[in-house]
Coordinates of C-alpha atoms in Angstrom, one line a residue:
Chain A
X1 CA 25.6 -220.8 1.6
X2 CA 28.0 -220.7 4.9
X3 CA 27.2 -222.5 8.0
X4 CA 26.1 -219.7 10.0
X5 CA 23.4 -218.8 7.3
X6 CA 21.9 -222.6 7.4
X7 CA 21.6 -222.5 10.8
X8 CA 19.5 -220.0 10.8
X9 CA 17.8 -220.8 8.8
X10 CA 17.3 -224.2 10.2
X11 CA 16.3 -222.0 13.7
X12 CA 13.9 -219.9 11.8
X13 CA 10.6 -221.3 13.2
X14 CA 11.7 -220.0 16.4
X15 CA 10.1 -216.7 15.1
X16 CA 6.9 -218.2 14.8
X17 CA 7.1 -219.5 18.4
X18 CA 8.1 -215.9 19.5
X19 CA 4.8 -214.8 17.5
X20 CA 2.6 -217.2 19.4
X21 CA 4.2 -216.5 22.6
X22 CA 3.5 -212.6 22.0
X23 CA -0.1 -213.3 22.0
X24 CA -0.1 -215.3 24.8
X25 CA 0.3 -211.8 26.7
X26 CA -2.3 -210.4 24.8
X27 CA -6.1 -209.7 26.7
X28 CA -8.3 -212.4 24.9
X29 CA -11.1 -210.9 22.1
X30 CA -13.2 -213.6 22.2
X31 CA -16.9 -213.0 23.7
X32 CA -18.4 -216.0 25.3
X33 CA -21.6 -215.1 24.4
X34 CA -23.7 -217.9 26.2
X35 CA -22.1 -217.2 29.1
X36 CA -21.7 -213.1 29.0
X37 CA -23.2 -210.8 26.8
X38 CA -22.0 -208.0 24.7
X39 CA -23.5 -204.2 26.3
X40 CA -25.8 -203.0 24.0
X41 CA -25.8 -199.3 22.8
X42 CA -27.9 -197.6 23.6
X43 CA -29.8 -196.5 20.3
X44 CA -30.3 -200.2 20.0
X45 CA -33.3 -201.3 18.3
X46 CA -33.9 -204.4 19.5
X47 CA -37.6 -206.3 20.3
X48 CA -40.7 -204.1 20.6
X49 CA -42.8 -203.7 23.5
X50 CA -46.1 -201.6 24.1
X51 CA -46.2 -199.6 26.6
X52 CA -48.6 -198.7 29.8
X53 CA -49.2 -196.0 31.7
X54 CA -48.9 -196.0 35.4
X55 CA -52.5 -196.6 36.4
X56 CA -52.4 -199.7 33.8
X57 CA -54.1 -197.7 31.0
X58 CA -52.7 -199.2 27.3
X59 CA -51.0 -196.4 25.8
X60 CA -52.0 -197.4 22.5
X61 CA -54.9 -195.9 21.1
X62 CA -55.0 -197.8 17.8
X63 CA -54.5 -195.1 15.4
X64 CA -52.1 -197.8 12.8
X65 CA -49.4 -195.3 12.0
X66 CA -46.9 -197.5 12.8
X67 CA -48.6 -199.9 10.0
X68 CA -49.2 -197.5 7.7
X69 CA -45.2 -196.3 8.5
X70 CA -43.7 -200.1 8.5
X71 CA -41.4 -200.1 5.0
X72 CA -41.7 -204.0 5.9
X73 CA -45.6 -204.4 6.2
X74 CA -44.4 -206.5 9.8
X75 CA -47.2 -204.5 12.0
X76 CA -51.1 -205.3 12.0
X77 CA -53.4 -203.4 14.2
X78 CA -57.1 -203.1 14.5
X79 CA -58.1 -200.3 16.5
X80 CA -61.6 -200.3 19.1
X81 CA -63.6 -198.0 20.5
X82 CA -63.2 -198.1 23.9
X83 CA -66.1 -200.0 26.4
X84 CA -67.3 -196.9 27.8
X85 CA -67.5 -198.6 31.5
X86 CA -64.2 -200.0 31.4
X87 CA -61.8 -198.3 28.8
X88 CA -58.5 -200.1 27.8
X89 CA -56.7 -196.6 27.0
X90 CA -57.2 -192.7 28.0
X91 CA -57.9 -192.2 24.3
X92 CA -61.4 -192.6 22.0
X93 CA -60.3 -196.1 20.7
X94 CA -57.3 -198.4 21.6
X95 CA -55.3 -201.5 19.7
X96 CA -57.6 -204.5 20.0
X97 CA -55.1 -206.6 17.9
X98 CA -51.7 -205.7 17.7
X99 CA -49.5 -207.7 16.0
X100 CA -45.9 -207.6 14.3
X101 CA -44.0 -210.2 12.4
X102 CA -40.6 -210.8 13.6
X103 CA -40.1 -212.6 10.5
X104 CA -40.3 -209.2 8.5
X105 CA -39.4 -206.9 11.0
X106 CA -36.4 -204.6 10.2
X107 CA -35.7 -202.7 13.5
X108 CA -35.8 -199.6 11.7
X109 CA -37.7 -197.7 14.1
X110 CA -39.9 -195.8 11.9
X111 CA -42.8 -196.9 14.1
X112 CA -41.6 -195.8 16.9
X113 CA -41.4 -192.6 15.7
X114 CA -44.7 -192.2 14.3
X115 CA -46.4 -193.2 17.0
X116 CA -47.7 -190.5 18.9
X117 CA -48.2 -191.5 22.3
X118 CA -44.4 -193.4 22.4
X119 CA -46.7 -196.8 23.1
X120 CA -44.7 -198.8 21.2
X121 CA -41.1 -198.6 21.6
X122 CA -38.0 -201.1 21.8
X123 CA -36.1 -202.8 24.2
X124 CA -32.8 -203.8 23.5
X125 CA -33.5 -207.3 23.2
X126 CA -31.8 -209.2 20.3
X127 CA -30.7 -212.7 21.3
X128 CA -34.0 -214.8 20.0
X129 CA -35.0 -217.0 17.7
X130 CA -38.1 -219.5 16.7
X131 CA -38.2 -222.8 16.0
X132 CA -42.2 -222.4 14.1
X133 CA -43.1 -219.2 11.9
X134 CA -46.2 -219.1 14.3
X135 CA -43.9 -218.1 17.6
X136 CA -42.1 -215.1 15.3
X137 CA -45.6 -213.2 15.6
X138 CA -46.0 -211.6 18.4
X139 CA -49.3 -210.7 19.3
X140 CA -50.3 -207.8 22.2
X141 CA -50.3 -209.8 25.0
X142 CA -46.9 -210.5 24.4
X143 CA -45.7 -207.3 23.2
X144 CA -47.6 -205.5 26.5
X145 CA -45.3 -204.6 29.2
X146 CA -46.4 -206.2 32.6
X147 CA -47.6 -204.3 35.8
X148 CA -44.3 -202.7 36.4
X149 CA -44.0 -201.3 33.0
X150 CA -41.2 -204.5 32.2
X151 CA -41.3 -206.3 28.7
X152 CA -42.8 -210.2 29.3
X153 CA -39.9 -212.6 29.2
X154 CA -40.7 -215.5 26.6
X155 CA -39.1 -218.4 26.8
X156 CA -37.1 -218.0 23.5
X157 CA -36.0 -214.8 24.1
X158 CA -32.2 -214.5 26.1
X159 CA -32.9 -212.0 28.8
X160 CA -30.4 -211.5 31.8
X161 CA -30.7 -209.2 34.8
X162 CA -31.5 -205.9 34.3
X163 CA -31.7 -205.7 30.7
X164 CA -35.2 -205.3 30.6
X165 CA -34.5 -201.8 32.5
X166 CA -33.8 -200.2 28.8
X167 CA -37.0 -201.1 27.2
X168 CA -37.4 -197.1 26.1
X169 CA -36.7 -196.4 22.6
X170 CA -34.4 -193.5 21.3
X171 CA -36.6 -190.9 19.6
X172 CA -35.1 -188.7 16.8
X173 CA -36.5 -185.0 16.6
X174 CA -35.6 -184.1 13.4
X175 CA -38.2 -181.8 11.8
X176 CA -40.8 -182.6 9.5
X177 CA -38.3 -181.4 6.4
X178 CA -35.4 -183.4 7.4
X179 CA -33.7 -180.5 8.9
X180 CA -30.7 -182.3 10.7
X181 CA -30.1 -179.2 13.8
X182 CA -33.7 -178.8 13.8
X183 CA -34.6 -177.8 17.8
X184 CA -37.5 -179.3 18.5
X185 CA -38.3 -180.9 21.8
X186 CA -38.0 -184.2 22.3
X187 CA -41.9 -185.8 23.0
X188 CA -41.1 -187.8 25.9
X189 CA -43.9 -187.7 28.1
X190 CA -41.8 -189.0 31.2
X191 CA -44.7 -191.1 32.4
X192 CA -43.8 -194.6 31.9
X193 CA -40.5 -194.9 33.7
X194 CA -38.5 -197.9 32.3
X195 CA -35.3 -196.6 30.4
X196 CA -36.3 -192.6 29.8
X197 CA -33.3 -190.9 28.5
X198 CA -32.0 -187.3 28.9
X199 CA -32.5 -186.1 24.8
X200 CA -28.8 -186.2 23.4
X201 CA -26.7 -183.8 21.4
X202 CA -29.0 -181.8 18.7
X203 CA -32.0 -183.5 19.7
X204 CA -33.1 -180.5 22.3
X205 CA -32.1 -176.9 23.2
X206 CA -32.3 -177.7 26.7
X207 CA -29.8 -180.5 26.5
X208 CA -27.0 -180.8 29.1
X209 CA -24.2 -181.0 26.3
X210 CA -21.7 -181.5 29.7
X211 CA -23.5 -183.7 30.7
X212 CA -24.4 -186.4 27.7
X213 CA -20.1 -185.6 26.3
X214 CA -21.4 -184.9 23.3
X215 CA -21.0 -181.9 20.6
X216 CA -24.0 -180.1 20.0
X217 CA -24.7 -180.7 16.7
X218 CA -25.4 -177.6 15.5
X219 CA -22.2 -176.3 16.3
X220 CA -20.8 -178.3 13.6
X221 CA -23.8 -178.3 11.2
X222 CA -24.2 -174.3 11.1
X223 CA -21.3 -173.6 8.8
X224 CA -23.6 -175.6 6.1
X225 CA -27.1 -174.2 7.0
X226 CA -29.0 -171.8 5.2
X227 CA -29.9 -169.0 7.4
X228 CA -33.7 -170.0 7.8
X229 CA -32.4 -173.2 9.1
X230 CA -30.5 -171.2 12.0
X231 CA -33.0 -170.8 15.3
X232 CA -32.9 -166.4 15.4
X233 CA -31.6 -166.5 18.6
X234 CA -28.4 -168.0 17.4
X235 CA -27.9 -166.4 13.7
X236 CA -25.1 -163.2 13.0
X237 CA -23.7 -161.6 16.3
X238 CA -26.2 -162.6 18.8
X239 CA -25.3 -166.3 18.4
X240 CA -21.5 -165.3 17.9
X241 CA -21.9 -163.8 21.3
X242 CA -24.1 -166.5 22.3
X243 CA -21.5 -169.0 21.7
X244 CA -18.4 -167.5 22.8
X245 CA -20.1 -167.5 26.1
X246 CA -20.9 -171.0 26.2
X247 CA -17.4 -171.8 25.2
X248 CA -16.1 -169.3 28.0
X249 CA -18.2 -171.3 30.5
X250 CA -17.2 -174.4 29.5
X251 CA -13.2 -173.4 29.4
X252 CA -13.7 -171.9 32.8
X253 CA -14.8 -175.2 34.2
X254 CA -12.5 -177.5 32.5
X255 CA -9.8 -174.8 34.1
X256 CA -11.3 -175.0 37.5
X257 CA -11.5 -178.7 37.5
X258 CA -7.9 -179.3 36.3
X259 CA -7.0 -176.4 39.1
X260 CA -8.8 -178.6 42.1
X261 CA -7.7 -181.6 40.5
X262 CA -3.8 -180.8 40.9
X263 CA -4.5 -178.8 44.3
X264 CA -6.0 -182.6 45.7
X265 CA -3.1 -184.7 44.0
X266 CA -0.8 -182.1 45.9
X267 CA -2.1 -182.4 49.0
X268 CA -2.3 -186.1 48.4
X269 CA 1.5 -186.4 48.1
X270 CA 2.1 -183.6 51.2
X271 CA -0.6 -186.4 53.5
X272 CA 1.5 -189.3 51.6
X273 CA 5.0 -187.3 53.0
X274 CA 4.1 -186.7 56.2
X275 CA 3.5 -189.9 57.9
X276 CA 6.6 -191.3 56.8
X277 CA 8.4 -189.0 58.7
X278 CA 6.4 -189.6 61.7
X279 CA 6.8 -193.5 61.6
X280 CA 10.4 -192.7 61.4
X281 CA 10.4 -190.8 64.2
X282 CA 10.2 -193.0 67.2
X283 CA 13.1 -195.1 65.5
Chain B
X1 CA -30.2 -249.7 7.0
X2 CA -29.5 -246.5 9.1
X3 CA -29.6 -245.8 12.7
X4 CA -33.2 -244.5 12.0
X5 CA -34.4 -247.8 11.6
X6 CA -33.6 -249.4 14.5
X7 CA -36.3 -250.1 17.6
X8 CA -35.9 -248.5 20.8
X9 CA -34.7 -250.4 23.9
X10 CA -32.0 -249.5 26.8
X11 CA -29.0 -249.9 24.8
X12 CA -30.0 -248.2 21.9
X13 CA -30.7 -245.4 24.5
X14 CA -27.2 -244.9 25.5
X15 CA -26.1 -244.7 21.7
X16 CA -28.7 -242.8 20.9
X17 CA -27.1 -239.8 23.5
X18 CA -23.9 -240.6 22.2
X19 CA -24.4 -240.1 18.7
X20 CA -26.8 -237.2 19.3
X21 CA -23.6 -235.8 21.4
X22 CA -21.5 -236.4 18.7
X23 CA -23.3 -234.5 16.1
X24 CA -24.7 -231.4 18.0
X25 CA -20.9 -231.4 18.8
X26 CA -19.4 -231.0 14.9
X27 CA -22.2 -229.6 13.3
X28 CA -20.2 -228.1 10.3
X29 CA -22.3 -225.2 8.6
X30 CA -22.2 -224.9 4.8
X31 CA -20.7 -221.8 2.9
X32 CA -24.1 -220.4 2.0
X33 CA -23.4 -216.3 2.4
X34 CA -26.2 -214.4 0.3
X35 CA -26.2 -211.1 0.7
X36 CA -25.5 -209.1 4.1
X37 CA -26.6 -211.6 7.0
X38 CA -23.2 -213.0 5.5
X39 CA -20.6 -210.5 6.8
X40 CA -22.6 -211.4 10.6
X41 CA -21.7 -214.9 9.7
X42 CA -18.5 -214.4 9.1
X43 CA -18.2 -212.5 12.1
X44 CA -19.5 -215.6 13.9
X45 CA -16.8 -217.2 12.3
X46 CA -14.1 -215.0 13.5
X47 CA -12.0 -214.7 16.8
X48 CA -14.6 -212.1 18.2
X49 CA -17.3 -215.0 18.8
X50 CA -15.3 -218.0 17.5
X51 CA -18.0 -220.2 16.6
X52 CA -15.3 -223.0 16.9
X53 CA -16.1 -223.2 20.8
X54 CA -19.5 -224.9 19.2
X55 CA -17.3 -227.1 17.2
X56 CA -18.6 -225.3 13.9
X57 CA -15.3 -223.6 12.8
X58 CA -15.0 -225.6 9.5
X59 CA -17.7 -223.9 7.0
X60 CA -17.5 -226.8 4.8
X61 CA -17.4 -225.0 0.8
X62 CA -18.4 -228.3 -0.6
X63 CA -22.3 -229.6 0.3
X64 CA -21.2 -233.2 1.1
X65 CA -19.2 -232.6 3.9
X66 CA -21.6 -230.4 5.6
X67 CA -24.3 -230.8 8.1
X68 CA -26.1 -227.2 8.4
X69 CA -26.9 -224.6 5.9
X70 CA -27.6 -221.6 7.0
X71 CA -28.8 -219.9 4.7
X72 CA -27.7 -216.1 5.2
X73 CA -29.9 -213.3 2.5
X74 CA -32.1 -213.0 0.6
X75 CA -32.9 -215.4 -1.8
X76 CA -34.1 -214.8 -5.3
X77 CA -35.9 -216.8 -7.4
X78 CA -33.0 -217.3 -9.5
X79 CA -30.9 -218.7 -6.5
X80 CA -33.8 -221.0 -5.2
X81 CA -33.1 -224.0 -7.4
X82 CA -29.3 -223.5 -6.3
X83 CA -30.4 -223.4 -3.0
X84 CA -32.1 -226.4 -3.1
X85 CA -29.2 -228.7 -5.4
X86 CA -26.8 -227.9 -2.1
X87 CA -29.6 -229.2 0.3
X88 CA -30.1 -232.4 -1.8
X89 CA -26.5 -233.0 -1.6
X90 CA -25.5 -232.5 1.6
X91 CA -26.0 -236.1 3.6
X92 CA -28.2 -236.8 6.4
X93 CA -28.2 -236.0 9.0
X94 CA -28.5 -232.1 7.7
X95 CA -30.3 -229.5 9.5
X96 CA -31.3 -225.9 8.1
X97 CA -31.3 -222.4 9.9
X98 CA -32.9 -219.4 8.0
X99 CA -30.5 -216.8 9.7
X100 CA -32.5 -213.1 8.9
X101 CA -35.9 -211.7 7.8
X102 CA -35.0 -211.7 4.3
X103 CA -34.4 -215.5 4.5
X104 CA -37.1 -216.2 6.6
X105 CA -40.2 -214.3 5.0
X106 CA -38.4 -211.9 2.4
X107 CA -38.1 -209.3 5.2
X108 CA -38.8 -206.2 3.3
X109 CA -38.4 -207.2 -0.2
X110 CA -41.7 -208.2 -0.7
X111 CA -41.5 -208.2 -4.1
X112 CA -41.3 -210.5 -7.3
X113 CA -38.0 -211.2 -7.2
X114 CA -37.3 -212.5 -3.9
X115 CA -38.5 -216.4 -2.6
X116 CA -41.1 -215.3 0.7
X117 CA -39.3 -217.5 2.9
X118 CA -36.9 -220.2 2.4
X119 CA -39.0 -222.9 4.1
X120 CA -41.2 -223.0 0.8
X121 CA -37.7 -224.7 -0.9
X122 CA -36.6 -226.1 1.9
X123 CA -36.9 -227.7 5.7
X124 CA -36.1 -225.1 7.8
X125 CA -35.1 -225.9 11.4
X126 CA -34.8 -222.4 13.3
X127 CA -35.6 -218.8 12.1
X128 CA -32.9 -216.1 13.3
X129 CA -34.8 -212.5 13.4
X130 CA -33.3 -209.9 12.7
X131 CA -32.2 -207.7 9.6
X132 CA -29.4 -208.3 10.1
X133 CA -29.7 -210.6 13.0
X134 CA -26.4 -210.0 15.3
X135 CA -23.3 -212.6 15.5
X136 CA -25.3 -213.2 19.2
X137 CA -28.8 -213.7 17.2
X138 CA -27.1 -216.9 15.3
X139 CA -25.5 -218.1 18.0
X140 CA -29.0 -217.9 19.6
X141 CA -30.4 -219.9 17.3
X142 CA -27.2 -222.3 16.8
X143 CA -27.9 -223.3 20.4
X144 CA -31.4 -223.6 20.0
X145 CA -30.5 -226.3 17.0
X146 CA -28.4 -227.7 18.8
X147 CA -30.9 -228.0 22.0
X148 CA -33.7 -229.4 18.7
X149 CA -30.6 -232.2 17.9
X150 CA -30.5 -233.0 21.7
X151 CA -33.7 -233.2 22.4
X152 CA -34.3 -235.0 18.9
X153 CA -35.2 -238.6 18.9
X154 CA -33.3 -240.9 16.5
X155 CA -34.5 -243.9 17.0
X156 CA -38.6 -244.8 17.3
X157 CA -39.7 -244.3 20.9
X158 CA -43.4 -243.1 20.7
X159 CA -45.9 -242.8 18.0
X160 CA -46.1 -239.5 16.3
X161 CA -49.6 -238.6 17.4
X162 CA -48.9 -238.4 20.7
X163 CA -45.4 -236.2 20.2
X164 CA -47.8 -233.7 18.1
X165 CA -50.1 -233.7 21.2
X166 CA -47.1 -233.0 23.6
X167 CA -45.7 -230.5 21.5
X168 CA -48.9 -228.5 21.4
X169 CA -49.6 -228.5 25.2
X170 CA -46.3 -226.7 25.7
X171 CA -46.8 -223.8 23.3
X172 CA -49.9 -223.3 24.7
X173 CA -48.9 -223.2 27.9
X174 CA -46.0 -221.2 26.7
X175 CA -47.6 -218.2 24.9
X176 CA -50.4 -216.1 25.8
X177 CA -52.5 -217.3 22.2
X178 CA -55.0 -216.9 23.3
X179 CA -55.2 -213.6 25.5
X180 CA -56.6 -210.5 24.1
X181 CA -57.6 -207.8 25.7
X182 CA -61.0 -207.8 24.5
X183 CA -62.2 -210.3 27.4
X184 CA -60.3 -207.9 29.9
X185 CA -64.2 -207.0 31.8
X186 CA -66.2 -210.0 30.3
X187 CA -66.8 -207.3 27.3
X188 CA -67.2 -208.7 24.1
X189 CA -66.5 -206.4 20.9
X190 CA -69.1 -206.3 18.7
X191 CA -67.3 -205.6 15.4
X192 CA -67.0 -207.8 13.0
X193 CA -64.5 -207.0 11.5
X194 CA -61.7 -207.2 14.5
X195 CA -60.5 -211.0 14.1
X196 CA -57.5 -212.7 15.0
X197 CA -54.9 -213.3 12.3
X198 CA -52.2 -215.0 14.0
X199 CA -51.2 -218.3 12.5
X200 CA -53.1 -221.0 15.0
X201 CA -50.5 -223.2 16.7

């Protein structure tokens, strides 16, 4: 072994120092989650709420899908006629108790989308837990949105400002047979305000594609479909026709928006040009 | 004789917040991953929330140097009596959370093989939702445990009755128990069937 060799090899924790030093420079990962909070997505399934109408009316009318739909068995209700002097909801009966088990409950959804007057959705609150099994149950005055149509704030539960603006759940409208690029319409009834959505890619033929930045689905699902599957307006030329047009329009404004966007940056650097010259001027 | 024997007066008071500092401070979980909850645990453990901030970075594999389990799946009935050798070994003070619904209740396996809740084997200190519950869930209810271990009394200040009392007056003046909509007009349903099944605080 020569000298040079053992020296460097006596120097060859400076490497490691080089490492650590590297990461010093590096943006940090960690989330300090008491202090900020991650931004939820927003198909989050998080804590449910029931919902109101705007005159106050419950939008629940007891009718115990969501039990009946709950794989986890988390959701009791007992449904009510209505007092016929003073009803509780718009419907024949409403949910007199309402209750679901956070202690079973798997987020999954499937009640929200078998109820079918969207009265029970979910907000996308997930920082909570109990210290008792008999705070993990909430019942409906807990679960029932206040006044404004905003999810009551218990004290175990970790809200901050303006999270309880997304309590509106995300519907899927796939149809009945599972049929992925099915084109039904979304059922949002746009009455409660609190979160609504526009419906996203291959959720609704009136979608603005441009607008959510997503593919329509059924532009990559038609190669598989079986030709029933296809809506008639869009199967053999029609929809071949149908489609080059929408990709026409859609190239057309992506061209016209990368045209104005250079013709601005170019008259940007011509203003940018010109003042120079005319600070130099009186020098 | 243990600290949990002594009386309360003012110095024990000031060691009392010192030790109670000292152990919400290094409360050093146990390696109990079960089944999916796990991979959120490890995620806790891991530079994206870095549990070590908590002092908790050390998840201890062997029972006796640990001071939480959190117990993270499903437990079977086959696993139960494991479950339970780990508790009985770890020392005291030890403190349990039931991180997910599985865990807590048996979530959705509510079947033969799974144990409905892990607070029929064992103590359980705070329940985490959730299935899974999110790295942000756990650390919920870490600082919940550890707000339970500060707020915890070592030594004996009051007589247990009145605690009990105490404790009850804040839930109910925390949660609406007791507020159905049935008395919304002073109308009273007349079916018998519709009753209240919450659990009574």
């Amino acid at each position: 072994m020569s000298s040079s060799e053992g020296l460097k090899g006596q120097l060859s924790f400076l490497g490691g120092f080089k490492l650590t030093l590297e990461h010093l420079s590096r943006p940090r990962v960690t989330r300090q989650y008491p202090d900020e909070k991650k931004p939820k997505q927003p198909r989050q399934h998080g804590r449910h709420v029931l919902n109101r109408y705007e005159d106050g009316m419950e939008k629940c009318i007891g009718c115990e899908l969501c039990a009946g739909v709950c794989p986890a068995d988390c959701i009791y209700v007992r449904g009510l006629d209505n007092p016929p002097d003073d009803p509780v909801s718009p419907g024949e009966r409403y949910g007199y108790v309402y209750e679901i088990n956070f202690l079973r409950c798997i987020h999954c959804d499937l009640c929200v989308e078998a109820c079918p007057t969207e009265a029970i959705t979910e907000s996308k609150l997930f920082e909570f837990s109990f210290t008792n099994r008999a705070d993990a149950i909430y019942t409906k005055s807990e679960l029932l949105v206040d006044d404004e149509g905003l999810p009551r704030h218990l004290p175990w539960e970790d809200w901050r400002d303006g999270e309880d603006l997304h309590s509106s759940g995300w519907m899927r409208a796939t149809a009945p047979a599972g049929n992925a690029a099915y084109e039904g319409e979304v059922q949002w009834s746009g009455e409660l305000g609190y979160g609504l959505r526009p419906p996203e890619g291959g959720q609704s033929g009136r979608r603005d594609d441009e607008a959510t930045g997503t593919k329509p689905l059924r532009e990559v699902l038609e190669a598989h479909l079986l030709k029933e599957d296809i809506p008639l307006e869009h199967r053999g030329m029609k929809g071949r026709i149908w489609r080059a047009k929408i990709s026409a329009a859609r190239h057309k404004k992506h061209l016209d928006e990368a045209r104005s966007r250079h013709r601005a940056s170019k008259a940007a650097r011509e203003e940018s040009r010109r003042p120079q010259t005319e600070m130099r001027g009186p020098k | 004789m243990g600290l949990e024997d002594l009386q309360h007066n003012f110095l024990t008071g000031t060691l009392e917040d010192l030790v109670k500092w000292a152990r919400r401070n290094s409360v050093w979980p146990a390696t109990f991953g079960l089944a999916c909850c796990a991979i959120e645990m490890m995620s806790l453990g891991a530079a994206d929330y870095d549990i070590s901030r908590m002092g908790m970075e050390v998840f201890r594999a062997s029972p006796r140097q640990a001071d939480l389990m959190i117990v993270a799946g499903r437990v079977s009935q086959k696993m139960a009596p494991v479950l339970r050798q780990v508790y009985d070994q770890m020392m005291e003070p030890k403190w349990v959370i039931s991180m997910g619904v599985c865990a807590s209740s048996g979530g959705m396996f509510n079947n033969y093989a799974i144990v409905q809740g892990v607070d029929q084997i064992v103590p359980v200190d705070v329940y985490a939702p959730g299935c899974p519950p999110s790295p942000e869930t756990l650390l919920h209810a870490i600082l919940t445990l550890h707000e339970k271990i500060r707020n915890g009394e070592i030594t004996r200040r009051k007589p247990i009755e009145s605690r009990v009392s105490e404790g009850d007056q804040t839930a109910i003046a925390v949660g609406g128990s007791d507020g159905e909509s049935g008395d919304v007009a002073g109308w009273v349903p007349e079916v018998p069937g519709a009753v209240r099944v919450s659990t009574p605080r």
